[in-house]
GROMACS .gro file of C-alpha atoms in nm:
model
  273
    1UNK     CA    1  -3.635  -6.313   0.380
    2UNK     CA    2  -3.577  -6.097   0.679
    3UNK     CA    3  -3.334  -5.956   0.854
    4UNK     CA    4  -3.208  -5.993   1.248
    5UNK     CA    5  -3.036  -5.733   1.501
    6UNK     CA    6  -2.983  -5.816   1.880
    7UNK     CA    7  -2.822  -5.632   2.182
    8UNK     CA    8  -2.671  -5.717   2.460
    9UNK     CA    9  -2.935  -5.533   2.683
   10UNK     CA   10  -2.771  -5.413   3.029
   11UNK     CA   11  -2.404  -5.550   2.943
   12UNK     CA   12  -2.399  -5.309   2.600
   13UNK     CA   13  -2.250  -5.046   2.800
   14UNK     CA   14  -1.903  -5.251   2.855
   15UNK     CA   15  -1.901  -5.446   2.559
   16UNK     CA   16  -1.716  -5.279   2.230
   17UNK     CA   17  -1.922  -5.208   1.947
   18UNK     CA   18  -1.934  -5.462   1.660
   19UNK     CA   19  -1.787  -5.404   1.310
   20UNK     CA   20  -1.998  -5.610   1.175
   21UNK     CA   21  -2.282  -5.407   0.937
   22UNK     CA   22  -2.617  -5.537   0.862
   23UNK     CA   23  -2.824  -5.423   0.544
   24UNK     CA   24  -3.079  -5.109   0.570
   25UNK     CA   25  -3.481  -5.174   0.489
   26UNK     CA   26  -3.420  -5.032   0.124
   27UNK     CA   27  -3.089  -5.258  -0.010
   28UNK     CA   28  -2.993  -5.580   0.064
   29UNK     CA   29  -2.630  -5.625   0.164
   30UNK     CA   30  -2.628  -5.988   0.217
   31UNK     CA   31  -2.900  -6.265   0.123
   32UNK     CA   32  -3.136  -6.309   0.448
   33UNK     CA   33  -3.194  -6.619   0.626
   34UNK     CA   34  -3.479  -6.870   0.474
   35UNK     CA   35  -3.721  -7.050   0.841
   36UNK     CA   36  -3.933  -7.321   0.622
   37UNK     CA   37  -4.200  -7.492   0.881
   38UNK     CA   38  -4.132  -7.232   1.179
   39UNK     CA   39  -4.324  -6.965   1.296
   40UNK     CA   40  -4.179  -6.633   1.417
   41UNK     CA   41  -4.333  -6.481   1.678
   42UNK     CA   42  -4.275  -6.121   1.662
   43UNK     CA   43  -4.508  -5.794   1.852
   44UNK     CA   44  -4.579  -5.576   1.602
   45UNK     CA   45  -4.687  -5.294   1.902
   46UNK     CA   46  -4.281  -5.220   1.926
   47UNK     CA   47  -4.079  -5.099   1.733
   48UNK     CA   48  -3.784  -5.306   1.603
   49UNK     CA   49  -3.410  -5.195   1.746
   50UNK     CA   50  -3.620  -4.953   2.005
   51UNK     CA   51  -3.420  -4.927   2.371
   52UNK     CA   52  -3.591  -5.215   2.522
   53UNK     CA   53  -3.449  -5.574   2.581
   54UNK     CA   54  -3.512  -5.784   2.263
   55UNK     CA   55  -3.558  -6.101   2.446
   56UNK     CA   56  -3.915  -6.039   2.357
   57UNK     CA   57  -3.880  -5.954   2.011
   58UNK     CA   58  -3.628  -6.196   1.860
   59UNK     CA   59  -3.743  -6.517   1.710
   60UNK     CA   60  -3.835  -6.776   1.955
   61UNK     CA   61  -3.779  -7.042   1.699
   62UNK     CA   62  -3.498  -7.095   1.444
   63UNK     CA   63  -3.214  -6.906   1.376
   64UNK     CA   64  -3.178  -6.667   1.710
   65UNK     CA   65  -2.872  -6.391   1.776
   66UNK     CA   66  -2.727  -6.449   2.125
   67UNK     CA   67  -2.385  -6.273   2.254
   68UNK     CA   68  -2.138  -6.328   2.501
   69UNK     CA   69  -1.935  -6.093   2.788
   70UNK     CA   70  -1.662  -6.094   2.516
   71UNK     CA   71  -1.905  -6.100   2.172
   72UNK     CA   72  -1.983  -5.803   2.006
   73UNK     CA   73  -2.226  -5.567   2.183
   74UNK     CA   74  -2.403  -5.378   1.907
   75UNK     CA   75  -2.523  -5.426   1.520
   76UNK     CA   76  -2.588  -5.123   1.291
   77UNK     CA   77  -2.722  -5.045   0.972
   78UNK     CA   78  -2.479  -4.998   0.635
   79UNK     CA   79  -2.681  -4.707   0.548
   80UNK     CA   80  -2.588  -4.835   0.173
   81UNK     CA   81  -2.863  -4.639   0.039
   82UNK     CA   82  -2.771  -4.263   0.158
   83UNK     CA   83  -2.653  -4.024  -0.130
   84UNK     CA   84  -2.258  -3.879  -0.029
   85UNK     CA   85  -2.273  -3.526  -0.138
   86UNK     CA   86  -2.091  -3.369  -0.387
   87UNK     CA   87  -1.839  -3.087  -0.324
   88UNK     CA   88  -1.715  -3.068  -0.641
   89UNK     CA   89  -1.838  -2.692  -0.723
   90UNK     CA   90  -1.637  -2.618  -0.422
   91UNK     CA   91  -1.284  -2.823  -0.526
   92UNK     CA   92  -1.037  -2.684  -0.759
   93UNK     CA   93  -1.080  -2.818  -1.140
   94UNK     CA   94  -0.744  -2.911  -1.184
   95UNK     CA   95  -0.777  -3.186  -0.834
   96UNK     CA   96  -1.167  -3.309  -0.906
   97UNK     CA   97  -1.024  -3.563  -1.122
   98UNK     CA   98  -0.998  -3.895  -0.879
   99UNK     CA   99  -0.783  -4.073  -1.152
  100UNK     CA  100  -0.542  -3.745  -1.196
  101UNK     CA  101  -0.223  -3.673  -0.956
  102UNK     CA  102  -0.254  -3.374  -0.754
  103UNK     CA  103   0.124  -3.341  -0.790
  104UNK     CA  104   0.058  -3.232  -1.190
  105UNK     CA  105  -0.107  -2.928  -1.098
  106UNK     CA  106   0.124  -2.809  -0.768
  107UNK     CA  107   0.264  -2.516  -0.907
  108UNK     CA  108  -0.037  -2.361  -1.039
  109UNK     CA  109  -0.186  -2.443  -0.672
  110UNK     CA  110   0.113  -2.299  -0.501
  111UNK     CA  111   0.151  -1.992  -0.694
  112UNK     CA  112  -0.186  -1.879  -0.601
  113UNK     CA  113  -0.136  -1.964  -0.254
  114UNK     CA  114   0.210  -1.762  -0.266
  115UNK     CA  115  -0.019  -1.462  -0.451
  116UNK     CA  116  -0.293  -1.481  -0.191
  117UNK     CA  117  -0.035  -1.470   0.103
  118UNK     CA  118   0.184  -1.185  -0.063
  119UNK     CA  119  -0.179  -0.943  -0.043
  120UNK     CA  120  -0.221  -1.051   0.268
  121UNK     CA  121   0.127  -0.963   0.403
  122UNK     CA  122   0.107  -0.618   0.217
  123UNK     CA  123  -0.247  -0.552   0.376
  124UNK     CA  124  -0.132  -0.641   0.714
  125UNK     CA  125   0.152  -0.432   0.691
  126UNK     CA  126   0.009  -0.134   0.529
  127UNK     CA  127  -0.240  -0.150   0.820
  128UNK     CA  128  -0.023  -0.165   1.044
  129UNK     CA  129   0.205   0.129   0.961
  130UNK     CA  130  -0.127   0.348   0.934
  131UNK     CA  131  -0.240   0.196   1.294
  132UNK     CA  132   0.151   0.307   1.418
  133UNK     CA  133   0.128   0.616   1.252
  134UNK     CA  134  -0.246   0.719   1.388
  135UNK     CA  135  -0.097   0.617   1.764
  136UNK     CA  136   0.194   0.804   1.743
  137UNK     CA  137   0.027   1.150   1.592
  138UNK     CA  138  -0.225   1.124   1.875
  139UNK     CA  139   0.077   1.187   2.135
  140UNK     CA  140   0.210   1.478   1.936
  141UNK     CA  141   0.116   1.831   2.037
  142UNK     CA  142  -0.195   1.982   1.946
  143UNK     CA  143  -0.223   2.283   1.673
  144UNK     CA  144  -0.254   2.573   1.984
  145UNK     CA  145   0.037   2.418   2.123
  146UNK     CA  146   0.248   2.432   1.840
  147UNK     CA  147   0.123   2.756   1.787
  148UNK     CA  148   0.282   2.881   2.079
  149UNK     CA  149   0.558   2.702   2.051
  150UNK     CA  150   0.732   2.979   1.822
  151UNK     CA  151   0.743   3.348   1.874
  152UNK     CA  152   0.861   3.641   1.601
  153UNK     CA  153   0.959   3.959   1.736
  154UNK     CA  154   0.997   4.273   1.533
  155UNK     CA  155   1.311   4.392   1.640
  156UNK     CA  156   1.272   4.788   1.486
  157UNK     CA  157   1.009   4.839   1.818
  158UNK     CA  158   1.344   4.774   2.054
  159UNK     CA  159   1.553   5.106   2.105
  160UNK     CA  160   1.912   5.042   2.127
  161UNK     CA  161   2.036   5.020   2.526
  162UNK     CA  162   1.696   4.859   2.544
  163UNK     CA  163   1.532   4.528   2.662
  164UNK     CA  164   1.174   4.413   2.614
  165UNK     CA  165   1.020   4.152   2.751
  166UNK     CA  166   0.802   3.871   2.570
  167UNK     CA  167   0.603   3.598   2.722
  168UNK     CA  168   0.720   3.227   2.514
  169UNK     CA  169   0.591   2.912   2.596
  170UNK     CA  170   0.478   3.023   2.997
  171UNK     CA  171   0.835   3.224   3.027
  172UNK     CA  172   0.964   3.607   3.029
  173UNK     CA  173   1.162   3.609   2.696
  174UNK     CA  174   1.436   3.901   2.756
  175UNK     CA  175   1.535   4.032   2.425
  176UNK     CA  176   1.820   4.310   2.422
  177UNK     CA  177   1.937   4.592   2.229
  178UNK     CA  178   2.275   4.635   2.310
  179UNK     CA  179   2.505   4.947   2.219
  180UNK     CA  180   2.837   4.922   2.082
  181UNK     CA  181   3.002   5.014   2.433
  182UNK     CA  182   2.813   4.750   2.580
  183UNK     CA  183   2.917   4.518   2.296
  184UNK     CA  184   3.271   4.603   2.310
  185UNK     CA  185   3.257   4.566   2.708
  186UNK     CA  186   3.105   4.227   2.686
  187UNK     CA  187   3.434   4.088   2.468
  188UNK     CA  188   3.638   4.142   2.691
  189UNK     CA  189   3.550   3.999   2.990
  190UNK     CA  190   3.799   3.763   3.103
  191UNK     CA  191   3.695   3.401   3.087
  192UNK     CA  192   3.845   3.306   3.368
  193UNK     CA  193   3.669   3.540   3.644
  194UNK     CA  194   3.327   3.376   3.554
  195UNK     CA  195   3.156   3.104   3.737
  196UNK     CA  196   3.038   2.981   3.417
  197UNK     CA  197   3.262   3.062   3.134
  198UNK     CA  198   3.097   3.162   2.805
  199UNK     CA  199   3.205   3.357   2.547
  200UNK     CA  200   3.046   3.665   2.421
  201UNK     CA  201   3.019   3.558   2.053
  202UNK     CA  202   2.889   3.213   2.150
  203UNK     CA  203   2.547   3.361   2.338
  204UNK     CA  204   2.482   3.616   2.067
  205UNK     CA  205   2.469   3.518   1.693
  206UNK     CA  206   2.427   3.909   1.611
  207UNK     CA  207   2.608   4.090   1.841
  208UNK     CA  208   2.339   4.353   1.879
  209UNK     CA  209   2.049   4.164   2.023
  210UNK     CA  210   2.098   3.934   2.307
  211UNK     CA  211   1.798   3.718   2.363
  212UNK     CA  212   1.805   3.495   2.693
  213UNK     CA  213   1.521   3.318   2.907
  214UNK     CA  214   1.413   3.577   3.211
  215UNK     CA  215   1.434   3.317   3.431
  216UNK     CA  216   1.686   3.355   3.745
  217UNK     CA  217   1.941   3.043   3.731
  218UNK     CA  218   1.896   3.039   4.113
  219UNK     CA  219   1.566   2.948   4.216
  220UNK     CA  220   1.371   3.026   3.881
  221UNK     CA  221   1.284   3.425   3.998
  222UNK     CA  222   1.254   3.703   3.712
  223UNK     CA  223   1.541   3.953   3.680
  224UNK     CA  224   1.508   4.295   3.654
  225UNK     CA  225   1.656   4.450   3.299
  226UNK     CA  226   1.898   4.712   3.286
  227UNK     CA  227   1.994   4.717   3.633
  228UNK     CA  228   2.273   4.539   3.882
  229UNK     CA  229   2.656   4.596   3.960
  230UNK     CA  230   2.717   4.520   3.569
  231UNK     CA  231   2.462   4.660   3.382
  232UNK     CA  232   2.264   4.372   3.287
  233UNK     CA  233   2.024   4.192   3.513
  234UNK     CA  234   1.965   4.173   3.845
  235UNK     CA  235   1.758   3.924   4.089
  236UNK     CA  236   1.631   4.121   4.356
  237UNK     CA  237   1.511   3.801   4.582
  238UNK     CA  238   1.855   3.704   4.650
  239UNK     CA  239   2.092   3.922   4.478
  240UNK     CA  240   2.242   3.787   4.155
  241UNK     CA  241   2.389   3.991   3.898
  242UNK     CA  242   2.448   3.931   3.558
  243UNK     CA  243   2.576   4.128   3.273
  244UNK     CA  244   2.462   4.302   2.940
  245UNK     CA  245   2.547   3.936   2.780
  246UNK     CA  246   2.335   3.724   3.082
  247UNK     CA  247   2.620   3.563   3.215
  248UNK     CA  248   2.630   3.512   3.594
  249UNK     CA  249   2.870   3.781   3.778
  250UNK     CA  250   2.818   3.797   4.156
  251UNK     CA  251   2.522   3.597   4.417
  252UNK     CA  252   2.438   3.262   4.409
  253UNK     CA  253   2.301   3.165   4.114
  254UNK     CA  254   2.548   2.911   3.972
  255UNK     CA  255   2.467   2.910   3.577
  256UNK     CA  256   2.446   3.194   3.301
  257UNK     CA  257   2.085   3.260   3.162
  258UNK     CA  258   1.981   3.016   2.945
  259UNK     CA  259   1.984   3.121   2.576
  260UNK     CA  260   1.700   2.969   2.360
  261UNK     CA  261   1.738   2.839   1.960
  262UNK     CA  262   1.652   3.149   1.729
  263UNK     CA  263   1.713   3.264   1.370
  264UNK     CA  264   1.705   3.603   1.201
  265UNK     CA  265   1.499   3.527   0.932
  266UNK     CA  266   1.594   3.883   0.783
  267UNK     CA  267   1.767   4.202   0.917
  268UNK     CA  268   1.431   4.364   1.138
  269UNK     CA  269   1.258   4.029   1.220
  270UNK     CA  270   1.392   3.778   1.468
  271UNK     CA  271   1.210   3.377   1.548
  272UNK     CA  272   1.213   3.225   1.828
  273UNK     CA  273   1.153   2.860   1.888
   0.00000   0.00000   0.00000
């Protein structure tokens, strides 16, 4: 028995390949052809199926494999004998049955799935949230900075009729003592002769200590305390006045002092910031 392969030599390139499959050396696929009285003349020096033309190599007698333009170009091996291998330690139990529906074991399948993507989603989102958070505390202000950010005065130092000054966050902090004749004269100012009309009450929460930024509404120069046409502050580089409460009187600066956020935590301590 034996078993025959041809190509198509040069043409093989433009031909399509056949789907026809011929046995391997090791199984027989299909019974081989019988030559009785013929002899095959074969060169054992090359090997069978090598790149070379097998016009040499096929029979020159008996049964002989020729193909066309339009024939098939190429013959392969079944490979019958090769071992498939087996994934089973790697499949689910409930689907290594082949004779078992897959559908009969969907919900246990999908409930897993839904488990395994629920962790997943909480994971990614928990990471997420601590990436966010991380981000967002590195643009906050650093520990010196928030140190500074806050100032408490003790007001016992500060003799009433006087005004010390403080430096908070890069400014002169003015913070006044004010008498009761200055307190009483700050009431009652008429509203309607300021440039910008404030109310005593509403700049001081005790009306003892006015505390107001030392920074001239003008062009950003520092007042002098105690001193001007009304008592209160004066801007020497062009001549503003304000009064005991820091509201803008007479030159050109257009807006009252600006007051900053503080609290009396208790009677003799005052925070500002």
């Amino acid at each position: 028995m034996m078993s025959l392969g041809a190509r198509s030599g040069v043409f093989s390139p433009f031909m399509q390949v056949t789907a026809f499959a011929v046995t391997g050396p090791l199984k027989s696929l299909v019974p081989g052809v019988v030559v009785k009285g013929e002899k095959i003349l074969l060169n054992p020096k090359t090997h069978f199926l090598c790149r070379e033309s097998l016009s040499g190599q096929s029979p020159k007698t008996g049964p002989a494999v020729s193909v066309g333009i339009s024939g098939c170009a190429g013959v392969r091996f079944a490979h019958t004998d090769i071992r498939m291998p087996d994934f089973s330690d790697y499949r689910r139990p409930e689907v290594v049955d082949p004779n078992k529906s897959s559908q009969e074991s969907s919900e246990s399948r999908r409930t897993f799935s839904y488990l395994v993507t629920g962790a997943t989603a909480v994971v990614g989102v928990y990471t997420a949230k601590t990436v966010v958070t991380q981000f967002v505390s590195s643009m906050s202000a650093s520990a010196d900075v928030l140190a500074m950010s806050k100032i408490e005065i003790k007001l016992n130092d500060i003799p009433e009729g006087k005004n010390m000054t403080f430096k908070w966050r890069g400014k002169p902090l003015f913070v006044r003592h004010r008498t009761e004749k200055e307190i009483a004269a700050e009431a009652a100012v008429n509203l309607a002769e300021l440039r910008d009309p404030q109310h005593d009450k509403d700049r001081a929460i005790n009306p003892s200590w006015v505390i107001v930024l030392g920074v001239c509404t003008h062009l950003g120069c520092v007042p002098i305390a105690n001193a001007g046409d009304f008592g209160g502050y004066y801007c020497p580089c062009h001549g503003s006045h304000y009064d005991a409460s820091g509201r803008i009187r007479k030159g050109p600066a257009p807006l009252n002092l600006e007051v900053p956020y503080y609290e009396f935590p208790d009677d003799d301590t005052v925070v500002v910031g």
